[in-house]
Each structure stands twice: as C-alpha cells, then as structure tokens.
PDB file of N, CA and C in Angstrom:
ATOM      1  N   UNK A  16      -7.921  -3.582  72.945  1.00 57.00           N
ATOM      2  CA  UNK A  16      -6.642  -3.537  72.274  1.00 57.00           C
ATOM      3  C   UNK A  16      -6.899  -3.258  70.789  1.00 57.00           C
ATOM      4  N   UNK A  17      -6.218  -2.028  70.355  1.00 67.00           N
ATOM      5  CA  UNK A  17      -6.803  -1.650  68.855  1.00 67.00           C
ATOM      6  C   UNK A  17      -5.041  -1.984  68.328  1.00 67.00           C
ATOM      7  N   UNK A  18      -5.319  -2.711  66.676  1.00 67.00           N
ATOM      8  CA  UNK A  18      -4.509  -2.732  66.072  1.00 67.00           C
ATOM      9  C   UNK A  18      -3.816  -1.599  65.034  1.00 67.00           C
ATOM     10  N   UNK A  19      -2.802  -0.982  65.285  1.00 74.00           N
ATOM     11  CA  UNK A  19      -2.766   0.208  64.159  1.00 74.00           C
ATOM     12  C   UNK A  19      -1.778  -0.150  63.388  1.00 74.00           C
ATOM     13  N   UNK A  20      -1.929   0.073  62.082  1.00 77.00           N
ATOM     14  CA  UNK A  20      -0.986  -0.019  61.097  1.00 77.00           C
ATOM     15  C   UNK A  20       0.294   0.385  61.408  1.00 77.00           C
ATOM     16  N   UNK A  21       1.291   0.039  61.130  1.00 86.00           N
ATOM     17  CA  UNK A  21       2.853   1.031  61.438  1.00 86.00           C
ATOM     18  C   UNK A  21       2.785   1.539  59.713  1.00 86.00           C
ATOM     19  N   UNK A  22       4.199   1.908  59.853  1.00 87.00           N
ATOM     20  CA  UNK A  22       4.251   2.949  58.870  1.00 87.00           C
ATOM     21  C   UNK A  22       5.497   2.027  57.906  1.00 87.00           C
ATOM     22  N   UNK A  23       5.489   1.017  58.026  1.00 89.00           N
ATOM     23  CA  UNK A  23       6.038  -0.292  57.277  1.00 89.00           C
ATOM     24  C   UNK A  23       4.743  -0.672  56.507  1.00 89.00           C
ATOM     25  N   UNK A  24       3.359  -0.510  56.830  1.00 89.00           N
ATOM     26  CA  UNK A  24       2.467  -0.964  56.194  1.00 89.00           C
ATOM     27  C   UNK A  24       2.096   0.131  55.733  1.00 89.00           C
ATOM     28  N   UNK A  25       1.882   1.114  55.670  1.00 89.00           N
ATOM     29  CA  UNK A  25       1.470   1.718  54.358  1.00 89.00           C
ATOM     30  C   UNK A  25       2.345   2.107  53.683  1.00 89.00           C
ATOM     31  N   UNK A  26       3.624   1.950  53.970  1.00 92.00           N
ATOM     32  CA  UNK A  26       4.855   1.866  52.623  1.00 92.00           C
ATOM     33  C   UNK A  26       4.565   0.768  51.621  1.00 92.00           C
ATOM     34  N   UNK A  27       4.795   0.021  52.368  1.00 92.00           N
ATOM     35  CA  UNK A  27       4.170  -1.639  51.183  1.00 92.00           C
ATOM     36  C   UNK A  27       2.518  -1.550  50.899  1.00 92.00           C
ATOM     37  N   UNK A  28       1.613  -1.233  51.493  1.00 92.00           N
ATOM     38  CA  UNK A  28       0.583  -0.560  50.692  1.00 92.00           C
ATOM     39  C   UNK A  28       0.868   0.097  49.175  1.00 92.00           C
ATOM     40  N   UNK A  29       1.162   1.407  49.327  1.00 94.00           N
ATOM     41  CA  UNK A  29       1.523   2.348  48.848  1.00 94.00           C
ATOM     42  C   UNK A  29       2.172   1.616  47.183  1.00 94.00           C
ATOM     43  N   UNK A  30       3.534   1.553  47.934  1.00 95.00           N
ATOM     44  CA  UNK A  30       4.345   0.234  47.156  1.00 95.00           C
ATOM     45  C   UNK A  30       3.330  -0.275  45.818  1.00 95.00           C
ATOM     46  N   UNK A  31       2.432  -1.090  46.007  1.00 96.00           N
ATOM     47  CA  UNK A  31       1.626  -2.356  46.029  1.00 96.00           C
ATOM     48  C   UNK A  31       0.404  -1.654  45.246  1.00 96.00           C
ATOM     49  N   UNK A  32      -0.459  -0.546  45.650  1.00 96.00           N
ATOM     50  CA  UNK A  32      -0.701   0.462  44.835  1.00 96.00           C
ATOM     51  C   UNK A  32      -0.164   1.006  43.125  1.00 96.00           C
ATOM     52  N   UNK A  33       0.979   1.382  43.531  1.00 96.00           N
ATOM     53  CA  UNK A  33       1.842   1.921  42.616  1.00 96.00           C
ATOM     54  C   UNK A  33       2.463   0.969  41.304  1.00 96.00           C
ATOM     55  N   UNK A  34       2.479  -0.003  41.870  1.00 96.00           N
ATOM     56  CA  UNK A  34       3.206  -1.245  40.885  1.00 96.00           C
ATOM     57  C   UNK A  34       1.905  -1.769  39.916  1.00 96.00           C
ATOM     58  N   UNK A  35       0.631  -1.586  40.581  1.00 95.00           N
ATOM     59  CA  UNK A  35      -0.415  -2.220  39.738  1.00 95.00           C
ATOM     60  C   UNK A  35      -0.741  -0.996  38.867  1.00 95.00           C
ATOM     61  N   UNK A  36      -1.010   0.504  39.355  1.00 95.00           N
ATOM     62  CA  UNK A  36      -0.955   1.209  38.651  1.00 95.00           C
ATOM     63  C   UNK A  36      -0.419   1.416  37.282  1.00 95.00           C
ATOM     64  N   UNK A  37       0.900   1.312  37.573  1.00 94.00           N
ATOM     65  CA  UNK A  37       1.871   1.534  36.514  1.00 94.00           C
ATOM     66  C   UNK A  37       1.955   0.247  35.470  1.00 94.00           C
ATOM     67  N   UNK A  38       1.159  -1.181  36.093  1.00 94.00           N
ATOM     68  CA  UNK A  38       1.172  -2.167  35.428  1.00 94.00           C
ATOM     69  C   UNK A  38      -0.097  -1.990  34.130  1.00 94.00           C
ATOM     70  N   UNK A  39      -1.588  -1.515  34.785  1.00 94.00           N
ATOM     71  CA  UNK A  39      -2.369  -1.213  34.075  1.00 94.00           C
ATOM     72  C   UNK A  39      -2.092  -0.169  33.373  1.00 94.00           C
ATOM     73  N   UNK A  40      -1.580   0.829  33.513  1.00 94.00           N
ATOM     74  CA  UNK A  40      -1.332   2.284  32.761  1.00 94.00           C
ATOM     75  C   UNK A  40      -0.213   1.407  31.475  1.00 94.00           C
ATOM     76  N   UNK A  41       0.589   0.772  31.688  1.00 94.00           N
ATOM     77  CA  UNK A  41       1.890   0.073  30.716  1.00 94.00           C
ATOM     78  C   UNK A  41       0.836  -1.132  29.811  1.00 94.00           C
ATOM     79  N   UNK A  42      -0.066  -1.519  30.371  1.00 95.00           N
ATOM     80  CA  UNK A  42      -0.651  -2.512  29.369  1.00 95.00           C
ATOM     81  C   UNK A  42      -1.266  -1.723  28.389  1.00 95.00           C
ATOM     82  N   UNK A  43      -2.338  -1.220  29.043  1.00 96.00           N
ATOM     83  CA  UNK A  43      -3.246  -0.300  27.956  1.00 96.00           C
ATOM     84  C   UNK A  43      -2.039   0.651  27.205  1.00 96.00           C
ATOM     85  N   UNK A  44      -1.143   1.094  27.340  1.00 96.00           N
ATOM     86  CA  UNK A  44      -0.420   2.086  26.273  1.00 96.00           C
ATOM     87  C   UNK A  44       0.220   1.247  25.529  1.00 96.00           C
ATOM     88  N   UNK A  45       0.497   0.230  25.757  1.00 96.00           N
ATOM     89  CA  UNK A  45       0.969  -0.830  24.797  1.00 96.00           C
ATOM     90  C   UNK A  45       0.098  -1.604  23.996  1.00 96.00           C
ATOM     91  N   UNK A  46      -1.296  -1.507  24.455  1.00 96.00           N
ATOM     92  CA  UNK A  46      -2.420  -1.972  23.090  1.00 96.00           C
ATOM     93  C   UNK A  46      -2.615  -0.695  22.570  1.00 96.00           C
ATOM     94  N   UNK A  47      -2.736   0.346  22.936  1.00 97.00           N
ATOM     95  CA  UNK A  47      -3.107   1.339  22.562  1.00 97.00           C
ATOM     96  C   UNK A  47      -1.931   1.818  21.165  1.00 97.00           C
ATOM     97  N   UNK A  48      -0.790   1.497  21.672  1.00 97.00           N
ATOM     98  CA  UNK A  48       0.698   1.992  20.321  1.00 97.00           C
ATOM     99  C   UNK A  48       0.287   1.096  19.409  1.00 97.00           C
ATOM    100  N   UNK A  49      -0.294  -1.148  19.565  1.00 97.00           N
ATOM    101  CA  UNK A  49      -0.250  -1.888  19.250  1.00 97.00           C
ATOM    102  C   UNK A  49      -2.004  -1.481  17.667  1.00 97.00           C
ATOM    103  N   UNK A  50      -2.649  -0.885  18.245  1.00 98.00           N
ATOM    104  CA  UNK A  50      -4.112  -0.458  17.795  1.00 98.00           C
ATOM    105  C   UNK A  50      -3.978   0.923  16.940  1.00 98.00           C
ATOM    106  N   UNK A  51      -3.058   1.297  16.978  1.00 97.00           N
ATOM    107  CA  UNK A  51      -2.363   2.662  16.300  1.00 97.00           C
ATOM    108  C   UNK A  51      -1.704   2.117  15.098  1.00 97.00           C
ATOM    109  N   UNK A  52      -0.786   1.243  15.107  1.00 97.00           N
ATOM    110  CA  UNK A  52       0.044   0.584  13.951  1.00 97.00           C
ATOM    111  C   UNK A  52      -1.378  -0.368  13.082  1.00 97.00           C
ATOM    112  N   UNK A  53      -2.048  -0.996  13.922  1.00 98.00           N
ATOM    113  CA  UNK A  53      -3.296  -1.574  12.911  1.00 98.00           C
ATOM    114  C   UNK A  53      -3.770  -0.237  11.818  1.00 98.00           C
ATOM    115  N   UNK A  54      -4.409   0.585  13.124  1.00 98.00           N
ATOM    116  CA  UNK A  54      -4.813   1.582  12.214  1.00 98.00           C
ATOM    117  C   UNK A  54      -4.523   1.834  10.966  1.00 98.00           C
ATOM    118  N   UNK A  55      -2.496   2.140  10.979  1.00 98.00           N
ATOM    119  CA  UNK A  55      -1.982   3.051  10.353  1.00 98.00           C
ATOM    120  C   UNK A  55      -2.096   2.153   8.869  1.00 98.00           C
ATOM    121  N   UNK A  56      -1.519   1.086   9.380  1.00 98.00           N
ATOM    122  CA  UNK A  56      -1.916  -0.284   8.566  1.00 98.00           C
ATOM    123  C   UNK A  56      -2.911  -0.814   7.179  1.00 98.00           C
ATOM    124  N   UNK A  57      -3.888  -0.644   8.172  1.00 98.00           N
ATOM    125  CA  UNK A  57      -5.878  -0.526   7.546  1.00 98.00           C
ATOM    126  C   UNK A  57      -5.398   1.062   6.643  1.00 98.00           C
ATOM    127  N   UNK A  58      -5.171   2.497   6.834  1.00 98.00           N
ATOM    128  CA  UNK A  58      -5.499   3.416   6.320  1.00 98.00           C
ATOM    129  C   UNK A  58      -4.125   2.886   5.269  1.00 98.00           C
ATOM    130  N   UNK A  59      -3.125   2.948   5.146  1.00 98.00           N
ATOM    131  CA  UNK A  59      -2.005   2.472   3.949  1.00 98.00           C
ATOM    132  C   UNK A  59      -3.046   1.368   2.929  1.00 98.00           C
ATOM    133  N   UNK A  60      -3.394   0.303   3.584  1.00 98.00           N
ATOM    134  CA  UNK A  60      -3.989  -0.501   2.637  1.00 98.00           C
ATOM    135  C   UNK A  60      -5.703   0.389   2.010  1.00 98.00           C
ATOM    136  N   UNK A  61      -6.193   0.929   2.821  1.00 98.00           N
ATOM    137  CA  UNK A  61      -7.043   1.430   2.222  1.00 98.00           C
ATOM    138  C   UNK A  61      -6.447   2.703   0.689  1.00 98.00           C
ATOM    139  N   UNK A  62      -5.745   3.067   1.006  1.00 98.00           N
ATOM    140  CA  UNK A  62      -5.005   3.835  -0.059  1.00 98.00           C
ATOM    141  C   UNK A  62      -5.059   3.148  -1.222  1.00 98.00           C
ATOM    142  N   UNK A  63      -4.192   1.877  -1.346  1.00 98.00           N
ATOM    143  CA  UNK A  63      -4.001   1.168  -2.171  1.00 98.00           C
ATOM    144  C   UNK A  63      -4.931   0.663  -2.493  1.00 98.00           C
ATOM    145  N   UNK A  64      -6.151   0.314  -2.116  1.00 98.00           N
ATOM    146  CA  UNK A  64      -7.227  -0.013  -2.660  1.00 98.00           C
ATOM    147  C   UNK A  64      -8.147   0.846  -3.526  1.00 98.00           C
ATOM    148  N   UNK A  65      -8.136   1.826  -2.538  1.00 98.00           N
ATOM    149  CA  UNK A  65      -8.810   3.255  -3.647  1.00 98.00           C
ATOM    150  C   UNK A  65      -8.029   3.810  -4.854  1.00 98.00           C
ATOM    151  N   UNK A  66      -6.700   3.473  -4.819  1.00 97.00           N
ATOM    152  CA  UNK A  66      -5.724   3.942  -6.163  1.00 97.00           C
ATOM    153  C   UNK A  66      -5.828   2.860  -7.233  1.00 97.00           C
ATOM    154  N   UNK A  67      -6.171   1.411  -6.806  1.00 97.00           N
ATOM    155  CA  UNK A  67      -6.031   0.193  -7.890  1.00 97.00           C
ATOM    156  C   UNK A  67      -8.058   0.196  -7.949  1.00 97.00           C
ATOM    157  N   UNK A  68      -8.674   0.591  -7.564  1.00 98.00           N
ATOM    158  CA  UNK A  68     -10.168   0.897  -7.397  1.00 98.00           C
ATOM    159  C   UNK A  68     -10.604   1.992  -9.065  1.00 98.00           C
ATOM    160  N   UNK A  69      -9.195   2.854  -8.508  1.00 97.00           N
ATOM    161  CA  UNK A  69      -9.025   4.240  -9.685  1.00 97.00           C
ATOM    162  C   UNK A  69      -8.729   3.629 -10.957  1.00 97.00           C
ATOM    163  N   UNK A  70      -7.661   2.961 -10.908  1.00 96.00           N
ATOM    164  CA  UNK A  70      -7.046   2.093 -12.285  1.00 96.00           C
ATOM    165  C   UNK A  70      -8.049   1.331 -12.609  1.00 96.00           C
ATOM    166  N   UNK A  71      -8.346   0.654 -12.052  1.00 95.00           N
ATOM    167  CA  UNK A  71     -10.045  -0.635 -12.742  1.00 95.00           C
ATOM    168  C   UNK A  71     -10.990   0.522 -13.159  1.00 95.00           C
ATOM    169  N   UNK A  72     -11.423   1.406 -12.898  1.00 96.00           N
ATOM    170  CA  UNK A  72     -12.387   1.846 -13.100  1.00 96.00           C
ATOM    171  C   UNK A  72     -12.102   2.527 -14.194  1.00 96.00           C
ATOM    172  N   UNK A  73     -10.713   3.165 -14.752  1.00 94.00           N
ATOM    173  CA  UNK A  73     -10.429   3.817 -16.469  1.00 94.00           C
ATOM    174  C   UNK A  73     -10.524   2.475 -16.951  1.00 94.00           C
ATOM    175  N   UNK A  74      -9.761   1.520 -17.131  1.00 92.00           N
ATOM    176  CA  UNK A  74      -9.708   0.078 -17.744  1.00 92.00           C
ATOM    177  C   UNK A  74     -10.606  -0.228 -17.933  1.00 92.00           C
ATOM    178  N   UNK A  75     -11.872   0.057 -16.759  1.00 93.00           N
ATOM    179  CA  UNK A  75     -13.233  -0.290 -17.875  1.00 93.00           C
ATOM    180  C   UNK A  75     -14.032   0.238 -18.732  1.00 93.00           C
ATOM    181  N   UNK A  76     -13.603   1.647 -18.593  1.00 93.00           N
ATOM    182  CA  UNK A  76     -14.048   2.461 -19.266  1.00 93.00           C
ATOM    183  C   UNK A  76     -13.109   2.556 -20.692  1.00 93.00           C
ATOM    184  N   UNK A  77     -11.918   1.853 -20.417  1.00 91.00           N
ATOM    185  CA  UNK A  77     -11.405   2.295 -21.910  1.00 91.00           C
ATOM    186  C   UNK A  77     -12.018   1.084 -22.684  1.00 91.00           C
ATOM    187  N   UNK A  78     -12.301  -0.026 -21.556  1.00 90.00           N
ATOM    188  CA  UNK A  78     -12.646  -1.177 -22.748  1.00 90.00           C
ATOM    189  C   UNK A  78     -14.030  -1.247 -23.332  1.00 90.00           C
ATOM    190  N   UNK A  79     -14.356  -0.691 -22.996  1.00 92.00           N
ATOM    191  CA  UNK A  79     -15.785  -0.325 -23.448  1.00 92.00           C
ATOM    192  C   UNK A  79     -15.967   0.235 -25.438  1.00 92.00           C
ATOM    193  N   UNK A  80     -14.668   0.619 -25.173  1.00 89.00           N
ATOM    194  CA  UNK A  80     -14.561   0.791 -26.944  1.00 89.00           C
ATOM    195  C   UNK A  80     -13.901  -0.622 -27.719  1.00 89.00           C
ATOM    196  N   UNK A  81     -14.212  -0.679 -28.544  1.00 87.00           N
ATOM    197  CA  UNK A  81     -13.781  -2.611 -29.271  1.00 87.00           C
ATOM    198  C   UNK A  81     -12.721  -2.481 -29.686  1.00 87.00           C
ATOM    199  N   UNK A  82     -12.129  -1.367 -30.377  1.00 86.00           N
ATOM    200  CA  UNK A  82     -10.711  -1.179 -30.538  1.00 86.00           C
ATOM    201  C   UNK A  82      -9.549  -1.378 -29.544  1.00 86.00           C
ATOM    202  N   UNK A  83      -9.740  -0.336 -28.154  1.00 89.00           N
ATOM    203  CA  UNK A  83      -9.083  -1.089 -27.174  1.00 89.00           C
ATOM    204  C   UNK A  83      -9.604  -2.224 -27.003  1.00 89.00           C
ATOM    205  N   UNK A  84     -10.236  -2.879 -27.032  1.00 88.00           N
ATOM    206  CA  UNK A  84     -10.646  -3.960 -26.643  1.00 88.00           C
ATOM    207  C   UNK A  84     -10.109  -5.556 -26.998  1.00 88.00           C
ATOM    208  N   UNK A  85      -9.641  -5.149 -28.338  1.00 86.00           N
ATOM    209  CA  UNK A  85      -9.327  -5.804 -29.079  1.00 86.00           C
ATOM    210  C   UNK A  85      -7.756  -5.864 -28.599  1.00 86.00           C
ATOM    211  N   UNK A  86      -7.256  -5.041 -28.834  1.00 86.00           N
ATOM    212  CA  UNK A  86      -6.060  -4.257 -28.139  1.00 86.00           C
ATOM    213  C   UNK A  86      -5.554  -5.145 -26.775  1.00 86.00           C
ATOM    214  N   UNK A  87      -6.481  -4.925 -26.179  1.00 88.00           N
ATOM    215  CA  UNK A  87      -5.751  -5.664 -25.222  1.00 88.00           C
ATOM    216  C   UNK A  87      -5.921  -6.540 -24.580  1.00 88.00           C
ATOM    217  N   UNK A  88      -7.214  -7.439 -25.871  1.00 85.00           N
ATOM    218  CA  UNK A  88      -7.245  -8.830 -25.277  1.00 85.00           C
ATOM    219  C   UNK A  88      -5.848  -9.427 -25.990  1.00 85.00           C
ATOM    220  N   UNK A  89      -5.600  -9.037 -27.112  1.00 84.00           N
ATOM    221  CA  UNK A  89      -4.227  -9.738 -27.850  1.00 84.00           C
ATOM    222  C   UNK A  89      -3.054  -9.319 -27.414  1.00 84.00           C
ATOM    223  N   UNK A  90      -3.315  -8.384 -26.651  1.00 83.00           N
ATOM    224  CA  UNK A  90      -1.577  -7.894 -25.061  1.00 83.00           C
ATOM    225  C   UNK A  90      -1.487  -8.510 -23.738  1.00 83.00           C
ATOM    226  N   UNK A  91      -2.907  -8.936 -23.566  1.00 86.00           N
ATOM    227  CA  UNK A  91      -2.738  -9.622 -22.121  1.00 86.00           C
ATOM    228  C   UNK A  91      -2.947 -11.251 -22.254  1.00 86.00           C
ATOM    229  N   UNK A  92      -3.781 -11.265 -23.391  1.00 84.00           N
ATOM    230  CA  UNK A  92      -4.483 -12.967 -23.489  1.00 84.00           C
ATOM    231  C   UNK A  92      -4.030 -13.916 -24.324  1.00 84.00           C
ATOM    232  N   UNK A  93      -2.944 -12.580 -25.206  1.00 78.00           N
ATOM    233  CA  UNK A  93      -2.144 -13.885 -26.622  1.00 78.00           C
ATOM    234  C   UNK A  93      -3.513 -13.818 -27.756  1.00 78.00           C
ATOM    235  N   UNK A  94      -4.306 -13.419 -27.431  1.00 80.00           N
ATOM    236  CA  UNK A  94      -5.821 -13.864 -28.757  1.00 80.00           C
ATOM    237  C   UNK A  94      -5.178 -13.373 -29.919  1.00 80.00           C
ATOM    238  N   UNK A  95      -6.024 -14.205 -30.820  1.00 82.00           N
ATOM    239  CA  UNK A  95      -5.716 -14.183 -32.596  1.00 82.00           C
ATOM    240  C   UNK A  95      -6.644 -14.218 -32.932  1.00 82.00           C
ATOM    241  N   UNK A  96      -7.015 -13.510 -34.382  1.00 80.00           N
ATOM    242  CA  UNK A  96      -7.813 -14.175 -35.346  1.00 80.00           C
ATOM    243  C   UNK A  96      -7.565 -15.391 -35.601  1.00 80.00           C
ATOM    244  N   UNK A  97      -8.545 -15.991 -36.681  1.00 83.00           N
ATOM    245  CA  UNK A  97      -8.309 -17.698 -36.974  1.00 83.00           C
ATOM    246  C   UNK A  97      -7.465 -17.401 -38.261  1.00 83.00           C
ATOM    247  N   UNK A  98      -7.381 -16.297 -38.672  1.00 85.00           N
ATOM    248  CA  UNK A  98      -6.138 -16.898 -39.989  1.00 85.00           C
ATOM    249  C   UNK A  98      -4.689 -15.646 -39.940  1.00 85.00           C
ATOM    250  N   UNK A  99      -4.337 -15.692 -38.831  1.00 81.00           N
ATOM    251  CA  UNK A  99      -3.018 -14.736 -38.407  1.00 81.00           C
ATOM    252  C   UNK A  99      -1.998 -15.906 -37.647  1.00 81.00           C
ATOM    253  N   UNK A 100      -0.630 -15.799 -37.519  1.00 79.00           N
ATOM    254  CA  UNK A 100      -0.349 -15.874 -36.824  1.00 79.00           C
ATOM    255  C   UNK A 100       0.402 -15.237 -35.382  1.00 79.00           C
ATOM    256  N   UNK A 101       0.727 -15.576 -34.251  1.00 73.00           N
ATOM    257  CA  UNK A 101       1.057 -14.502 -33.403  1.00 73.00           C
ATOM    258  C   UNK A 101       2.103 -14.860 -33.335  1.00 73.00           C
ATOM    259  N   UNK A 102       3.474 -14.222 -32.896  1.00 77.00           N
ATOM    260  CA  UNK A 102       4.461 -14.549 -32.230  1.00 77.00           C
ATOM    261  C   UNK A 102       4.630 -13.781 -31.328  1.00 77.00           C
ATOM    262  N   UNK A 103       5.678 -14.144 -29.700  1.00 74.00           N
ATOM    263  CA  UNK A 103       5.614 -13.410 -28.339  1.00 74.00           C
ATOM    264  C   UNK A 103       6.727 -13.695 -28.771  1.00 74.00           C
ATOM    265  N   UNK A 104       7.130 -11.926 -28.081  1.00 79.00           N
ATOM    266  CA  UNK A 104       8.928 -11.934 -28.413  1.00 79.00           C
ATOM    267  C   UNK A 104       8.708 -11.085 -27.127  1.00 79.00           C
ATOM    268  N   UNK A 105       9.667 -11.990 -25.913  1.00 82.00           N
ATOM    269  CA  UNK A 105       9.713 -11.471 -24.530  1.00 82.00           C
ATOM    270  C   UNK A 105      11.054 -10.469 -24.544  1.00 82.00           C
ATOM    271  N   UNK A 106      11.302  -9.706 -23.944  1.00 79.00           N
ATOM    272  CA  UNK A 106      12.482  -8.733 -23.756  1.00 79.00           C
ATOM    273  C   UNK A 106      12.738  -9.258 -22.384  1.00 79.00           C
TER     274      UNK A 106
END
C-alpha cells in the first residue's frame, strides 16, 4: 500500500513554501532600506566633519600670527591686558 500525496498537499506545500519565501525576501529588504539610511547617515555626518575639519584647519593657520591671535583671544575669551579695561556690549 503506497501513500500518495493528493493535490491538497502540494497546494499547502506550495502555500508554505511561498509564505517563508516572501517572509525572508521582506526581512532582508527591510535591513537592507534600514542599512541604506545608516549609510546615508554616516556619509551626511562625514560631510560635516570634513567641512568643520576645513574651518579648524584655516583657524589654525590664521592663529599662528600673534596679531590674530591676540584678536581673538579678546573675541572669544574676554582677555585683557593688566591695565585696560574691557566692556561686553551684547546685541
């Protein structure tokens, strides 16, 4: 006596097939969109790093002269000589 499949069982086979398929194919494209936005992410912030990378790197080069230097320790730091006084007048 041989058992043969009917054709109810390889519908739900089939079925059963298809649902895991489409389950693995839907995960991975959803890390995959999820690994795309990191990306895009990482390359935006890398931008901004290489543009404020650009700015530090004139700033040190301008301070390298004592005039700016001077300049803009008394614009960013408040510094004085010992016989001046300063006043900050905020806008």
């Amino acid at each position: 006596m041989k058992i043969r499949p009917g054709r109810k069982f390889w519908i739900a086979a089939t079925a059963i097939i298809v649902v895991l398929t489409l389950f693995v194919v839907g995960r991975n494209a959803l890390h995959a969109v999820k690994i795309k936005g990191q990306i895009n992410a990482m390359l935006r912030e890398e931008l901004f790093y290489r543009e404020r990378i650009a700015q530090d790197s004139a700033l040190v080069e301008q301070l390298r002269y004592d005039d700016y230097l001077e300049e803009y320790a008394r614009e960013n730091y408040h510094m004085q000589r010992r016989d001046e006084h300063v006043y900050i007048v905020e806008e």
